[in-house]
PDB file of C-alpha atoms in Angstrom:
ATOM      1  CA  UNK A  25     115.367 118.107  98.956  1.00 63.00           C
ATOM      2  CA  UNK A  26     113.158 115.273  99.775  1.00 71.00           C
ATOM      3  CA  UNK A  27     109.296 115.412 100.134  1.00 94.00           C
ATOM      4  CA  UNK A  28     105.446 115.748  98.986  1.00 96.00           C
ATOM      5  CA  UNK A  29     104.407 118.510  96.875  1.00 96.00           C
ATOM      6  CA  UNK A  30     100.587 118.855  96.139  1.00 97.00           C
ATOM      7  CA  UNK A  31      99.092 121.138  93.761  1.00 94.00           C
ATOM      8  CA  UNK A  32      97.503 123.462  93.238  1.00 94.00           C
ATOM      9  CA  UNK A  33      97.523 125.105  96.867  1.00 94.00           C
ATOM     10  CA  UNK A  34      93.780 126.430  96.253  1.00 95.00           C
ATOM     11  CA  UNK A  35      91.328 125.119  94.593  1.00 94.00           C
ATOM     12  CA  UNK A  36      88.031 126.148  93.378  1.00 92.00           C
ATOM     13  CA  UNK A  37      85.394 124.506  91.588  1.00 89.00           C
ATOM     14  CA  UNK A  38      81.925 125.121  90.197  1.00 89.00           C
ATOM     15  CA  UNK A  39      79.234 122.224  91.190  1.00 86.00           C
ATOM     16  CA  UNK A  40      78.984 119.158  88.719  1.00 86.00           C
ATOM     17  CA  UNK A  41      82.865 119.748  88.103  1.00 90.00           C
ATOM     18  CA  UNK A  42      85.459 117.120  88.448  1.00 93.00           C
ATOM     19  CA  UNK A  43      88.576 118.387  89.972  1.00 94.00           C
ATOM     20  CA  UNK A  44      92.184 116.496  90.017  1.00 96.00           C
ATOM     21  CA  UNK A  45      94.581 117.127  92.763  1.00 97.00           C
ATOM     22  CA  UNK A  46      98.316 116.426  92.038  1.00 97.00           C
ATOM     23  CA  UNK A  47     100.676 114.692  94.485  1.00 98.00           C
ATOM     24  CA  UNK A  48     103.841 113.716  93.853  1.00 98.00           C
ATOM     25  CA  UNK A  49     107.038 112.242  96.207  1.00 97.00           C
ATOM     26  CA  UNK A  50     110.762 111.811  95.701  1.00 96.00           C
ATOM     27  CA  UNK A  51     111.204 110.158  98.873  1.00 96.00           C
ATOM     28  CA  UNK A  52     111.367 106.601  96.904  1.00 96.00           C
ATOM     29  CA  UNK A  53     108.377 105.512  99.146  1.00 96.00           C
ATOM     30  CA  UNK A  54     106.154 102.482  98.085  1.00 96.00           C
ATOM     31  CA  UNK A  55     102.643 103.862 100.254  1.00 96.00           C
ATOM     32  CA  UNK A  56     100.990 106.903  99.282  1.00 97.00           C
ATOM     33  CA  UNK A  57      97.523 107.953 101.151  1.00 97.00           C
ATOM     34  CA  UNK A  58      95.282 110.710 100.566  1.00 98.00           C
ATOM     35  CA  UNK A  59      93.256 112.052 103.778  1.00 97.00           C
ATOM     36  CA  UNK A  60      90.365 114.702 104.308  1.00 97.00           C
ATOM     37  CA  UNK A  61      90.518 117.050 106.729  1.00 95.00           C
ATOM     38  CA  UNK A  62      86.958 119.036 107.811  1.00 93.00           C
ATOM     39  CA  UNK A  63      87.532 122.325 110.233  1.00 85.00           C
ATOM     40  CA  UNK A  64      87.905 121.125 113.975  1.00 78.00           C
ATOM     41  CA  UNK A  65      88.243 117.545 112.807  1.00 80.00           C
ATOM     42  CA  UNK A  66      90.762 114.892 112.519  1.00 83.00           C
ATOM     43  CA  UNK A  67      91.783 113.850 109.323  1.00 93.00           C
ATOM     44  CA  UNK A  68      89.890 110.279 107.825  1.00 95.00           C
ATOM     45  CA  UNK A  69      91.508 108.180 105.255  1.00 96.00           C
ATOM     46  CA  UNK A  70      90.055 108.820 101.222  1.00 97.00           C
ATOM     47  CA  UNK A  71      92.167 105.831  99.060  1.00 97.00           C
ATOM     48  CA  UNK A  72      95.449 104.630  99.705  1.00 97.00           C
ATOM     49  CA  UNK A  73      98.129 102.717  97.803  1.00 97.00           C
ATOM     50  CA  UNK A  74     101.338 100.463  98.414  1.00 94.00           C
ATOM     51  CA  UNK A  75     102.130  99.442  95.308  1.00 95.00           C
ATOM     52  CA  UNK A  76     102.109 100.636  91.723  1.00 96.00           C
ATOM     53  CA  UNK A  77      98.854  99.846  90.204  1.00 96.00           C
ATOM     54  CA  UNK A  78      97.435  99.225  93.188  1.00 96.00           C
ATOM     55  CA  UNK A  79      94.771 100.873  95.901  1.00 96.00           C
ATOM     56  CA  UNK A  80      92.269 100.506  98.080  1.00 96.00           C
ATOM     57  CA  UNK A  81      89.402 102.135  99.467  1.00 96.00           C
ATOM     58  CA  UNK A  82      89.697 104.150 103.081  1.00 95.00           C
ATOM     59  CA  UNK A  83      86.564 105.246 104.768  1.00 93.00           C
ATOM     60  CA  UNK A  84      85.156 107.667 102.667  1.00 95.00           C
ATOM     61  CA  UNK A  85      85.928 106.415  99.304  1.00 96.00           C
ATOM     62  CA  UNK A  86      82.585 107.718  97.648  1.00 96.00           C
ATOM     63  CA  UNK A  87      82.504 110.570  95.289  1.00 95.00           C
ATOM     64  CA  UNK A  88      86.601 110.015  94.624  1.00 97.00           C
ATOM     65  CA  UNK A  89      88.739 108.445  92.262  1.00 97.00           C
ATOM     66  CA  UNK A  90      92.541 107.954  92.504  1.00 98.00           C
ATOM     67  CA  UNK A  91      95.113 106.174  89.667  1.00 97.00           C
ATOM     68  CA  UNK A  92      98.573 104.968  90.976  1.00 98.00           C
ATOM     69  CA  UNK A  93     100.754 104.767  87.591  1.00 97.00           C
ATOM     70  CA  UNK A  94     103.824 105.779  88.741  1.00 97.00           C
ATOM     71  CA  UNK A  95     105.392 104.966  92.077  1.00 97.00           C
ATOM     72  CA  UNK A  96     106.303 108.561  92.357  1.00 97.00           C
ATOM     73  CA  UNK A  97     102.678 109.854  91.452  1.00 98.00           C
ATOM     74  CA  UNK A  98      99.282 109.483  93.411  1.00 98.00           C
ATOM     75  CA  UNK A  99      96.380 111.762  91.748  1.00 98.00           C
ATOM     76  CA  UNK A 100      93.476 112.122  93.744  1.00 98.00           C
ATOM     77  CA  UNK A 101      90.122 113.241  91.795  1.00 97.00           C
ATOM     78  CA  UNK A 102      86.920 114.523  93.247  1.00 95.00           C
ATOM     79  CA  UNK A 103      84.358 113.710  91.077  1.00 94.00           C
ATOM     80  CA  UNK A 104      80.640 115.787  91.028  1.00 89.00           C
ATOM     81  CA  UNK A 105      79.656 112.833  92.730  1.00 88.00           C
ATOM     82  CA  UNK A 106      80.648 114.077  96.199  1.00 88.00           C
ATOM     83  CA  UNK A 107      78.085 115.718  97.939  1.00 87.00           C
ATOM     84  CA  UNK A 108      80.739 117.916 100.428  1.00 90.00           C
ATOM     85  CA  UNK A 109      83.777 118.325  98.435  1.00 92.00           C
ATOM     86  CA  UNK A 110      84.568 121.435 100.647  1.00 94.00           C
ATOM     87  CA  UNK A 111      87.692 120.485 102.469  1.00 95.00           C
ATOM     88  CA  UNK A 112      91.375 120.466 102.961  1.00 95.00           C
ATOM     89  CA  UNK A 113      93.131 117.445 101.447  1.00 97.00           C
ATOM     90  CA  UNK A 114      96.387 116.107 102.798  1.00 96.00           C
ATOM     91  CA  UNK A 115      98.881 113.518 100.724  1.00 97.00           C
ATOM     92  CA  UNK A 116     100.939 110.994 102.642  1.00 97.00           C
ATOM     93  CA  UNK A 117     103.669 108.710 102.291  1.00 97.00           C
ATOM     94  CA  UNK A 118     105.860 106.092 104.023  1.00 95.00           C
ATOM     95  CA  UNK A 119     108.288 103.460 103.230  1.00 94.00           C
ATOM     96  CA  UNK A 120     106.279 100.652 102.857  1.00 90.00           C
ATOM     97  CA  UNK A 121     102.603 100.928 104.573  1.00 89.00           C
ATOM     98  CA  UNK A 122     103.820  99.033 107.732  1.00 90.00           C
ATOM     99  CA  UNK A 123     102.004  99.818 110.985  1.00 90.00           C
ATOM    100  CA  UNK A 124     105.381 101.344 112.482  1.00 91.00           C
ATOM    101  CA  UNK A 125     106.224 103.222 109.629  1.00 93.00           C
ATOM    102  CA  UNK A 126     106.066 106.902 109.787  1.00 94.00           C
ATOM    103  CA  UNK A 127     103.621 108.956 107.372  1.00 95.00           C
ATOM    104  CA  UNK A 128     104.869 112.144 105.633  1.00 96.00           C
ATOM    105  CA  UNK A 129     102.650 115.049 104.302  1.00 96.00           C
ATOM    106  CA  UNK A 130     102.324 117.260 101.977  1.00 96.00           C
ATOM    107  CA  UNK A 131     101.751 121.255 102.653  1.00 95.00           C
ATOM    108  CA  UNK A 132      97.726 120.104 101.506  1.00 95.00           C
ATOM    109  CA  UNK A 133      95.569 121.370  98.952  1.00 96.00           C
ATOM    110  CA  UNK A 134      92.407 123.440  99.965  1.00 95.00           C
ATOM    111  CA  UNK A 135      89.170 122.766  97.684  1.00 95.00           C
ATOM    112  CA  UNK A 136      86.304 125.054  97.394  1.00 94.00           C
ATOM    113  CA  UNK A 137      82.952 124.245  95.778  1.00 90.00           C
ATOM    114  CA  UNK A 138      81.751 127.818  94.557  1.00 85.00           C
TER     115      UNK A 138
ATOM    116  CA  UNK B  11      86.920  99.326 115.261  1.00 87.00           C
ATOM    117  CA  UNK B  12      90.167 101.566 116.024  1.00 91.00           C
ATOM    118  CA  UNK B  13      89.566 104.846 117.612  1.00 94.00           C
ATOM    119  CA  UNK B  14      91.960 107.560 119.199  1.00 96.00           C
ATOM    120  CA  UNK B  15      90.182 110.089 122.031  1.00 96.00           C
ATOM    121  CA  UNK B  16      92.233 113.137 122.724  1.00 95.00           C
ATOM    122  CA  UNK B  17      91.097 116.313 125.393  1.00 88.00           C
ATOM    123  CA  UNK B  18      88.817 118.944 123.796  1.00 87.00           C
ATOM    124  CA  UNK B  19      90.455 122.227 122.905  1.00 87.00           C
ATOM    125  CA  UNK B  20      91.530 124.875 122.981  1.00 94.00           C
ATOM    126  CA  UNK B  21      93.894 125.121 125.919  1.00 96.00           C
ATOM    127  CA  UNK B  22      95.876 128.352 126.407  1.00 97.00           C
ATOM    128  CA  UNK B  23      99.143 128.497 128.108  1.00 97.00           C
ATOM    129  CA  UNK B  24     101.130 130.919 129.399  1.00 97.00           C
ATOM    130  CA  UNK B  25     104.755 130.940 128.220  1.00 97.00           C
ATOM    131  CA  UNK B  26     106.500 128.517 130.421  1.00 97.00           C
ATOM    132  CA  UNK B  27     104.404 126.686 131.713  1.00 98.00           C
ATOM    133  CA  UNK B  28     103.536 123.323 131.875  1.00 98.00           C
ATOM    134  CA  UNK B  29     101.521 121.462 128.470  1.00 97.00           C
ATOM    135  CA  UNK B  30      99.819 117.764 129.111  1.00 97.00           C
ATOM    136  CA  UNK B  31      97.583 116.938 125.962  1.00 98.00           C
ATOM    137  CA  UNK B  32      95.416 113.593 127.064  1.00 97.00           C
ATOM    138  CA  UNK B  33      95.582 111.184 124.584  1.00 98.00           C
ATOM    139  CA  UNK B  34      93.375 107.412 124.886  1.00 98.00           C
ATOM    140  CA  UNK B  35      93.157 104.909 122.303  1.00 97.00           C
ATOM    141  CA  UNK B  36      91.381 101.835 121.681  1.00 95.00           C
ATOM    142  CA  UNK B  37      92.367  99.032 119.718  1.00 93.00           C
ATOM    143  CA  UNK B  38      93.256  95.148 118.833  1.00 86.00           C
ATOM    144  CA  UNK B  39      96.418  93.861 119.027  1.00 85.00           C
ATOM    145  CA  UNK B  40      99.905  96.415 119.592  1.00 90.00           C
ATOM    146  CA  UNK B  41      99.183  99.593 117.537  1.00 95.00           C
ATOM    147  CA  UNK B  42     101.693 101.811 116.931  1.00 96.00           C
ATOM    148  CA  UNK B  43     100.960 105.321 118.505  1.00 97.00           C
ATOM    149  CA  UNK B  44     102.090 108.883 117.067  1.00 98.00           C
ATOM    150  CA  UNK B  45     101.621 112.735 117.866  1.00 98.00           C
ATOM    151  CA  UNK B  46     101.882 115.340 114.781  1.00 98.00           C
ATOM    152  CA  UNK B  47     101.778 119.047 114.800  1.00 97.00           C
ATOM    153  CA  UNK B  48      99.930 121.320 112.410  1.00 95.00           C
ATOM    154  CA  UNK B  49     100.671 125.053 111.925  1.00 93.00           C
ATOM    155  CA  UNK B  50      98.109 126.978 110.237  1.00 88.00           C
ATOM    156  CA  UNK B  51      97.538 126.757 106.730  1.00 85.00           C
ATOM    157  CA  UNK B  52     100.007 123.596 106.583  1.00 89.00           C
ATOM    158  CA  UNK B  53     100.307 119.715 106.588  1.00 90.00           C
ATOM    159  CA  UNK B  54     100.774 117.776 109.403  1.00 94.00           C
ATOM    160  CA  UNK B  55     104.227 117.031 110.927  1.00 96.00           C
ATOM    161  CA  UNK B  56     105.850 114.063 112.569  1.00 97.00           C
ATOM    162  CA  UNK B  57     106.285 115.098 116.457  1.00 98.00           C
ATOM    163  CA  UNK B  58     107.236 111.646 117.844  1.00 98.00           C
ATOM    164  CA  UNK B  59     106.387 108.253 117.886  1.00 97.00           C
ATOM    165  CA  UNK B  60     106.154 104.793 119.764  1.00 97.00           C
ATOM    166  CA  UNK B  61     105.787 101.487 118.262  1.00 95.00           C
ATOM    167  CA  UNK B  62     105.679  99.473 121.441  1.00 94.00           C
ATOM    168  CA  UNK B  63     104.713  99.386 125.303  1.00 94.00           C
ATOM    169  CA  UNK B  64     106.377 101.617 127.467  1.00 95.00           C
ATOM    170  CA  UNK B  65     108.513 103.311 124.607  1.00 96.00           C
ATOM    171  CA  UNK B  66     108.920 106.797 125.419  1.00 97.00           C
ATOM    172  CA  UNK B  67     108.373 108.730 122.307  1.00 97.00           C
ATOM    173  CA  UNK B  68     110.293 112.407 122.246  1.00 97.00           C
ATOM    174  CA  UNK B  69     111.333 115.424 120.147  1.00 97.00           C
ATOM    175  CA  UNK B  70     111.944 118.997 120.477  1.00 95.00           C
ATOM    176  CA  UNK B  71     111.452 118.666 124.419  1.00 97.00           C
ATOM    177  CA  UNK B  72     108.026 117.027 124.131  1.00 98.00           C
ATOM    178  CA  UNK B  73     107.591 113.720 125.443  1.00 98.00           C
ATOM    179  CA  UNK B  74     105.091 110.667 124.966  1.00 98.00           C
ATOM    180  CA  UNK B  75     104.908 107.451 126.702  1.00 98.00           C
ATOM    181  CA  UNK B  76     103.115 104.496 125.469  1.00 97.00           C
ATOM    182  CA  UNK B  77     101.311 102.900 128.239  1.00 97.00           C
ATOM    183  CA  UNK B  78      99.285  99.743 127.333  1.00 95.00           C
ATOM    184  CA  UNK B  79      97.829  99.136 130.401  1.00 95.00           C
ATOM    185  CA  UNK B  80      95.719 102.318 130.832  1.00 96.00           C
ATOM    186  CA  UNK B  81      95.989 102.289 126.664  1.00 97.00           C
ATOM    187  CA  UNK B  82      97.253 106.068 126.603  1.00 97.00           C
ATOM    188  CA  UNK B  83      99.849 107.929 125.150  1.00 98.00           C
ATOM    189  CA  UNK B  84      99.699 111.647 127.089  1.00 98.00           C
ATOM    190  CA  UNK B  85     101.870 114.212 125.453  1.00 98.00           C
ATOM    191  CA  UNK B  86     103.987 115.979 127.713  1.00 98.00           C
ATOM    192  CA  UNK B  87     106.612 119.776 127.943  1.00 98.00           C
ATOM    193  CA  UNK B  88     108.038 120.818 130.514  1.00 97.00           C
ATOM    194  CA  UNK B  89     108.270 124.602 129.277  1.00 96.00           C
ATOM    195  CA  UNK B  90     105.630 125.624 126.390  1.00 97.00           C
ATOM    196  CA  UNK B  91     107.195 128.248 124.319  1.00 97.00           C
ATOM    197  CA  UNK B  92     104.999 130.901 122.000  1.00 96.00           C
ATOM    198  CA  UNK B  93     105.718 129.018 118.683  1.00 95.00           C
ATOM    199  CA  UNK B  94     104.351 125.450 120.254  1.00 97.00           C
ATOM    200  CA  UNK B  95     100.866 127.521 119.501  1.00 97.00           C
ATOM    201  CA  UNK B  96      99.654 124.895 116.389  1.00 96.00           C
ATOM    202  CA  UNK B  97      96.945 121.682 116.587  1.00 96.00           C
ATOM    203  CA  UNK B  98      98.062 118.761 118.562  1.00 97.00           C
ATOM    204  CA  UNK B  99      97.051 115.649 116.522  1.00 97.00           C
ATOM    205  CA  UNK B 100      97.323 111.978 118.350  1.00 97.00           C
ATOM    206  CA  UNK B 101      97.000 109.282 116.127  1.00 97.00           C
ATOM    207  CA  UNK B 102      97.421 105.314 115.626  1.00 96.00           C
ATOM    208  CA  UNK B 103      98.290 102.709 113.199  1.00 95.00           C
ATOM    209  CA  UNK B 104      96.798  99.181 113.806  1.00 92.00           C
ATOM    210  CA  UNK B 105      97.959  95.729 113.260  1.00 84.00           C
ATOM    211  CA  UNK B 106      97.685  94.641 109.425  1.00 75.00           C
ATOM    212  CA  UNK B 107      95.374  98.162 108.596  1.00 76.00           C
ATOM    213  CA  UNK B 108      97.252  98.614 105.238  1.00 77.00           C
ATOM    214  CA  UNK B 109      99.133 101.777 107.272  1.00 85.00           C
ATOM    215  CA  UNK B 110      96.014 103.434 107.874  1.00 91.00           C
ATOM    216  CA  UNK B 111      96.521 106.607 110.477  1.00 94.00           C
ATOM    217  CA  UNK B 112      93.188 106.686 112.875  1.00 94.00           C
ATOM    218  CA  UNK B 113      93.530 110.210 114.255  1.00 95.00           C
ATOM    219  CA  UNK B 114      91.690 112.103 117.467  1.00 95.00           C
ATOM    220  CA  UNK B 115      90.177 115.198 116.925  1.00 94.00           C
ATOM    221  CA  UNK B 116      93.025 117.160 117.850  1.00 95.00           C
ATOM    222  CA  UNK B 117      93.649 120.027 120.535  1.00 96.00           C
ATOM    223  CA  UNK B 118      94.121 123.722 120.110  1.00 96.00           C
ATOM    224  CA  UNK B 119      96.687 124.970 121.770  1.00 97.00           C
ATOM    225  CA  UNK B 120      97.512 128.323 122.392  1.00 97.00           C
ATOM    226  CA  UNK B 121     100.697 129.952 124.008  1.00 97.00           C
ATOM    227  CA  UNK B 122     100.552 133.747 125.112  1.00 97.00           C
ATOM    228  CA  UNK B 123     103.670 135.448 125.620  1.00 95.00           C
TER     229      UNK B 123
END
């Protein structure tokens, strides 16, 4: 079957930790997008990507770090420079990063800062 | 910049009854609009979209039409059911934004049997 997996499903990390979360497609897609999600809030774009080797800052960029080496492969890393890593993070792709393609998630990975 | 405004939550239903979720969006140029659907605990889900005026957007009996000239996209069923209980999400994609989704707040909604 087609689709985004993201691991691990919780997360949990100690302050002044980095923490890298895993998401991978087989959909053949060329975009990938990684989004935070805060309780009773929409979701607000992190880093995004439409071509290997590739990506560019969303609207909350700071305190995260992502590496697009494989087209299939878009790690997302939370670094202890984030002040409020506490959140639910959602991976994304479509065909090609047009404005009328549609976005796929993943099931989301949910971070906790212990 | 882009934004997407969507009616404060929750909203309970009873089965069977009728479900409008407000959606209003500003933005340059002919977005494209979209509605996803969040269960607990999960990732968001396409619903339906529209990529131009006056599409009409539908899936799964709800229904969406994109109206530029009061710049909304209300979603619409005629007959909520118990498992249409998830968060509502409306969102956009603007002209040459690298794909970016701008999403609403979203809007609780609740079914009781």
């Amino acid at each position: 079957d087609g689709g985004i997996t993201q691991s691990p499903k919780y997360l949990f990390r100690k302050e002044g930790q980095n923490v890298t979360l895993s998401c991978e497609q087989n959909l053949n897609h060329d975009a990938m997008y990684w989004y935070r999600q805060d309780p009773g809030q929409g979701l607000r774009l992190i880093y995004y990507s439409q071509i290997v080797n590739d990506f560019q800052k969303g609207d909350i960029a700071e305190g995260y770090s992502v590496s697009r080496e494989k087209k299939e492969s878009f790690p997302l890393t939370v670094t202890s420079a984030q002040k409020n890593p506490t959140a639910f993070y959602l991976c994304a792709s479509s065909i090609s990063g047009g404005y009328t393609d549609t976005q796929y998630f993943g099931p989301g990975t949910r971070l906790t800062v212990l | 910049g882009d934004s997407v405004t969507q009616m404060e939550g929750p909203v309970t239903l009873s089965e069977e009854a009728f479900l409008t979720i407000n959606c209003t969006y500003t933005a340059t140029g002919y977005p494209s609009l979209f509605w996803y659907v969040q269960y607990p605990g999960e990732g968001l889900q396409l619903l339906l979209k529209a990529t131009k005026a006056d599409d009409k957007g539908s899936n799964k009996g709800f229904e969406a039409t994109y109206r530029k000239e009061t710049t909304s996209f209300h979603l619409e069923k005629g007959s909520v059911q118990v498992s249409d209980s998830a968060v509502y999400f409306c969102a956009l994609i603007g002209n040459n934004q690298g794909g970016k989704l701008i999403f609403g707040q979203g809007t609780e909604l609740s079914v009781k049997p």
